Coordinates of C-alpha atoms in Angstrom, one line a residue:
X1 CA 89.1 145.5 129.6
X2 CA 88.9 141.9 127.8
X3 CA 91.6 141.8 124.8
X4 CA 89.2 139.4 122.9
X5 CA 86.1 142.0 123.5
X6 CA 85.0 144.0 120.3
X7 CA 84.1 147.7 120.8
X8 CA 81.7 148.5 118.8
X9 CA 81.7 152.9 118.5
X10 CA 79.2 155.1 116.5
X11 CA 80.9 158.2 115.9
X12 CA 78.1 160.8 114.7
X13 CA 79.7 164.3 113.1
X14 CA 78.4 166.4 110.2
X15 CA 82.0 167.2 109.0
X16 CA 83.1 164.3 106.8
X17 CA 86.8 164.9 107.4
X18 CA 86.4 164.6 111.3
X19 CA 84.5 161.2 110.6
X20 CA 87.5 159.8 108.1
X21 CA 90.2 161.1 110.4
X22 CA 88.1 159.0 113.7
X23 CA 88.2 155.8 111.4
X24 CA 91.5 156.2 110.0
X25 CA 92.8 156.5 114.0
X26 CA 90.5 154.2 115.6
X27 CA 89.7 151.4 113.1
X28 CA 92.4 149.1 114.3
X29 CA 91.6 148.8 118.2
X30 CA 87.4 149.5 117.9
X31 CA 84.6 148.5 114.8
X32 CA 84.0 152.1 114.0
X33 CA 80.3 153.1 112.7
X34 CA 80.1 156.1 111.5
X35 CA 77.0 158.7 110.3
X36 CA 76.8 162.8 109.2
X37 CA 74.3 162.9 111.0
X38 CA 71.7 162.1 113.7
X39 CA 69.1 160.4 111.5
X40 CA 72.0 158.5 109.9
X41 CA 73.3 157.4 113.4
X42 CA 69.8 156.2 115.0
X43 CA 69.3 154.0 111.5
X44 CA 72.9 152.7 112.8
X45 CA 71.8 152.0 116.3
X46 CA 68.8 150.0 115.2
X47 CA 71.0 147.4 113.0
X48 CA 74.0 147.4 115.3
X49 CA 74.8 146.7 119.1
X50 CA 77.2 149.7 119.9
X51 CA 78.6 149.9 123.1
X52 CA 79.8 153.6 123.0
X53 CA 78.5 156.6 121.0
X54 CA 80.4 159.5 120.5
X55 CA 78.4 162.6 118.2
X56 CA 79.3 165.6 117.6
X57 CA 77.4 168.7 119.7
X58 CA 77.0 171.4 116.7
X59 CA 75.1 169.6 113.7
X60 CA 71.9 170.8 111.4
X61 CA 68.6 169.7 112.1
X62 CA 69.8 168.2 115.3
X63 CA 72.3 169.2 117.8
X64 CA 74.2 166.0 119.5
X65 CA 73.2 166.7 122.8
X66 CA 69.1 166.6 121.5
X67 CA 70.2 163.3 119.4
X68 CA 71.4 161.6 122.5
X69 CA 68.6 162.8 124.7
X70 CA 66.1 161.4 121.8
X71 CA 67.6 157.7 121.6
X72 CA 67.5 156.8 125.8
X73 CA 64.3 155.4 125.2
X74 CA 65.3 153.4 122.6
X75 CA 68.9 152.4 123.5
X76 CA 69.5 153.6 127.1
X77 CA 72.7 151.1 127.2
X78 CA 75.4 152.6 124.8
X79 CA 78.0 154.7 127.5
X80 CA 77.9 158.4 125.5
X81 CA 80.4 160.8 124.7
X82 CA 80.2 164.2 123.6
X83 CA 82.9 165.7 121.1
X84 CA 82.8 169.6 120.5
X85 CA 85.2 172.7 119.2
X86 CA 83.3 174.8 120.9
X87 CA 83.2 175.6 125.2
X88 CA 79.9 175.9 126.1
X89 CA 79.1 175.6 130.0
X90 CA 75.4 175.4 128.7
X91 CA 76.0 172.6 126.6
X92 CA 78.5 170.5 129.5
X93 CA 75.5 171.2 131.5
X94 CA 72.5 170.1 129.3
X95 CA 75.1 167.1 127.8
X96 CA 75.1 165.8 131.9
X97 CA 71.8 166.2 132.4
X98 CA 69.4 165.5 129.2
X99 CA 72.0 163.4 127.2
X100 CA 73.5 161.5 130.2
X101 CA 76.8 162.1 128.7
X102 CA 80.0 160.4 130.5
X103 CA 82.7 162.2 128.8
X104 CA 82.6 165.9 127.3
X105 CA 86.0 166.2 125.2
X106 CA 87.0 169.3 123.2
X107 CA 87.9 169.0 119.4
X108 CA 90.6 168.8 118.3
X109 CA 90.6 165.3 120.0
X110 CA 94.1 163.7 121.3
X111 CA 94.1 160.1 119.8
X112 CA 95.3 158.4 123.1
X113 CA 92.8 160.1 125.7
X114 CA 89.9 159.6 123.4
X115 CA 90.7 156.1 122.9
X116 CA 91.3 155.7 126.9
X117 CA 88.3 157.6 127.5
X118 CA 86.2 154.9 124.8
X119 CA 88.1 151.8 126.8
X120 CA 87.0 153.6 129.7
X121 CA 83.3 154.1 128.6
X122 CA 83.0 150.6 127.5
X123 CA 84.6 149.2 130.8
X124 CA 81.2 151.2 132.5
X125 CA 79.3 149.9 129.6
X126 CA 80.0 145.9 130.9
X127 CA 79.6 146.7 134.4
X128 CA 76.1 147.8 133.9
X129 CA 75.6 144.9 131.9
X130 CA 76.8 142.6 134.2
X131 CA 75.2 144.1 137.1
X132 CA 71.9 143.4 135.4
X133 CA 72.6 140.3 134.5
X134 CA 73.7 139.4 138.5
X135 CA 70.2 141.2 139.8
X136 CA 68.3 139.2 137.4
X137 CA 69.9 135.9 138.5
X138 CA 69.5 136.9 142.0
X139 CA 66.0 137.5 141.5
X140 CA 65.5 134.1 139.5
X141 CA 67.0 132.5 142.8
X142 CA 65.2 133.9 145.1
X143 CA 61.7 133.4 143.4
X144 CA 63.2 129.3 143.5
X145 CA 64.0 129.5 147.1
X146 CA 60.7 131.0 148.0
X147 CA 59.0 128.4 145.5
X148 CA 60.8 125.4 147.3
X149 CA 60.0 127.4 150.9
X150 CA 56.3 126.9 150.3
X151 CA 56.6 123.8 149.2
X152 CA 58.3 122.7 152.3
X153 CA 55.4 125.0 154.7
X154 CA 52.6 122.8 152.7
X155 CA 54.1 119.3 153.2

């Protein structure tokens, strides 16, 4: 990972506590966002670029798993991570498939796996980036050649 890159993180968690505990550890290595809840961390993603999202799984109104499915239309990018007290095989499952999670970790979280785990995500997060950036330039160059091919079949 870049030392000069800034990692932006939404942590989303209806327990207040949890969320001041995440920004007290993480605040120095990351630009921690944080919400209670899942309306609060949407209104987040539309005024920020976060690279990583990490919610909570059991929340009112909206479980974290049903918030991250909700947002892939709207901000397919950000690498997600979902944080939970509670072993559910249900919810690993569901988390994989609807909220195309790539990290289930179990509360209480270990400060120094969860913030490899978020280096980790964001190291995916650039890659993907990257890639798309690469395809696209590929594609620019190849519509050029075949531009400059046609030109060279008319003449």
């Amino acid at each position: 990972m870049p030392s000069d890159a800034v990692i932006n993180v939404l942590y989303i968690d209806d327990e207040v506590h949890n969320l001041n505990s995440f920004k007290a550890g993480f605040r120095r290595l990351f630009n921690v966002f944080t919400a209670e809840s899942a309306a609060e961390g949407r209104k987040i993603l539309e005024t920020e670029k976060v690279q990583v999202i990490i919610t909570d799984q059991r929340m009112p109104v909206m479980t974290g798993i049903e918030f991250l499915e909700s947002i892939i239309p709207d901000f397919p990018d950000p690498i997600r991570i979902l944080l939970t007290g509670y072993a559910d095989i249900n919810a690993v499952i569901d988390a994989i498939n609807k909220g195309q999670v790539y990290k289930y970790i179990q509360k209480p979280w270990m400060d120094e796996d969860l913030r490899i785990n978020i280096e980790k995500a964001y190291e995916i997060y650039a890659l993907r980036k990257e890639n798309r950036e690469l395809t696209e330039q590929l594609l620019l160059a190849n519509k050029q050649l075949e531009f400059l091919l046609r030109q060279n079949l008319l003449s």
